CSV table of C-alpha atoms and ligand atoms in Angstrom, one decimal:
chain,number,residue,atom,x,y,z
P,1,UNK,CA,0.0,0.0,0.0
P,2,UNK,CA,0.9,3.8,-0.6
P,3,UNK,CA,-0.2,6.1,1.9
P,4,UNK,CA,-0.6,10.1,1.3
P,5,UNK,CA,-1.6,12.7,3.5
P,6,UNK,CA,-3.1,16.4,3.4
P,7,UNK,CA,-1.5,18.1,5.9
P,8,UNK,CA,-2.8,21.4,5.2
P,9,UNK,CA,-6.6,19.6,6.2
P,10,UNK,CA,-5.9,17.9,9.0
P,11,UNK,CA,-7.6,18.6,12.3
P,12,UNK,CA,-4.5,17.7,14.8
P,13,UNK,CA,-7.3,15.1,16.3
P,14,UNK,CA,-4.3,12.6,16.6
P,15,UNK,CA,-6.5,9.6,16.3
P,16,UNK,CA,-3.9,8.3,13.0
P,17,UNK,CA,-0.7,8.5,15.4
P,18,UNK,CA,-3.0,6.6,18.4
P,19,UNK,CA,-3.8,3.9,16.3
P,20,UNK,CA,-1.1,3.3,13.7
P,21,UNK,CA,1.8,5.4,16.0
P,22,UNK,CA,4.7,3.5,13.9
P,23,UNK,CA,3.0,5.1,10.8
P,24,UNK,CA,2.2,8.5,11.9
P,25,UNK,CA,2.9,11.0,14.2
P,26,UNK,CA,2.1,14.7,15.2
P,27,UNK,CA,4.3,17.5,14.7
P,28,UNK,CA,5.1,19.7,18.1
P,29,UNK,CA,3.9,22.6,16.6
P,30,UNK,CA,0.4,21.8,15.2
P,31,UNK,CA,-0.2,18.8,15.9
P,32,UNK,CA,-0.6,17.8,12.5
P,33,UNK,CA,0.1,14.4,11.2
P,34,UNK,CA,3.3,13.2,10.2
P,35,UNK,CA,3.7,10.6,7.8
P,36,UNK,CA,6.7,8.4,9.2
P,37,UNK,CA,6.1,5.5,6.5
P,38,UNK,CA,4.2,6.1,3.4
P,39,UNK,CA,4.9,2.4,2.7
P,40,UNK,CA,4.5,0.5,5.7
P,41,UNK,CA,4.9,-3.3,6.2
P,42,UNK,CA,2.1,-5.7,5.7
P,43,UNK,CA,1.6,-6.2,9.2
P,44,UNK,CA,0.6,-2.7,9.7
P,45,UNK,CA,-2.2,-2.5,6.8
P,46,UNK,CA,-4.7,-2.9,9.0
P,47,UNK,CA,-4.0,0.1,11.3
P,48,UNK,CA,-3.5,2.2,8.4
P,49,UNK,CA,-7.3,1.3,7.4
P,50,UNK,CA,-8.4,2.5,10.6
P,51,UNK,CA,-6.1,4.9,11.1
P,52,UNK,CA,-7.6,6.2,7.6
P,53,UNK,CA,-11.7,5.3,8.8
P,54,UNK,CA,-11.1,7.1,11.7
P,55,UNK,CA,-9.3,10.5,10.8
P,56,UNK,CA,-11.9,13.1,11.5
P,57,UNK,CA,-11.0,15.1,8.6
P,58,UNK,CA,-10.9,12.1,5.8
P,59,UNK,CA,-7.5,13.0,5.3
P,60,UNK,CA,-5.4,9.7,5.1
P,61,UNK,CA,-5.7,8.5,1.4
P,62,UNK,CA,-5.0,4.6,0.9
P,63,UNK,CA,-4.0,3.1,-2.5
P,64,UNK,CA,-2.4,0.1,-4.0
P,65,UNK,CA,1.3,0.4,-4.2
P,66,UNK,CA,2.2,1.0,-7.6
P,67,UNK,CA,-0.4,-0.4,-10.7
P,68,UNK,CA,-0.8,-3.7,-10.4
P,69,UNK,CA,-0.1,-4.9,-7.0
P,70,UNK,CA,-3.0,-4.2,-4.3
P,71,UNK,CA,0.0,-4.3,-1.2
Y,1,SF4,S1,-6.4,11.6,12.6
Y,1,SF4,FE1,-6.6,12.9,10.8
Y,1,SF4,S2,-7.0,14.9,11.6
Y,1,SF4,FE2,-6.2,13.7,13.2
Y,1,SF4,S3,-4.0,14.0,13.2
Y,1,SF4,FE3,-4.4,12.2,12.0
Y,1,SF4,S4,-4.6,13.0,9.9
Y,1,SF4,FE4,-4.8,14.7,11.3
């Protein structure tokens, strides 16, 4: 998976760095999020997705890594 962000919308509600923290993280200004790994590990997939379903803002963007692969 390839994961983006939109900084410039997100609330600071921290709920992405909570659930996925090896992911994403909160700048010490803002609090806005920090993406740490835009290509994270299998293992971690499914805390992205609800790191992503959970973002108040609708923010975190998931998409397949490249074309053809859906990883
Ligand atoms: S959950 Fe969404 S709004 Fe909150 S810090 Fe993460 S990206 Fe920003």
């Amino acid at each position: 998976m390839e994961i983006s962000v939109d900084r410039d919308r997100c609330l600071g509600a921290g709920m992405c760095a909570l659930t996925a923290p090896e992911v994403f993280d909160q700048d010490e200004q803002e609090g806005r999020v920090l993406l740490l790994d835009a290509r994270p590990p299998r293992e971690r997939h499914a805390a992205v997705r609800i790191a992503a379903g959970v973002c108040p803002a609708s923010v975190i963007t998931v998409a397949p890594r490249g074309s053809s692969r859906a990883d």
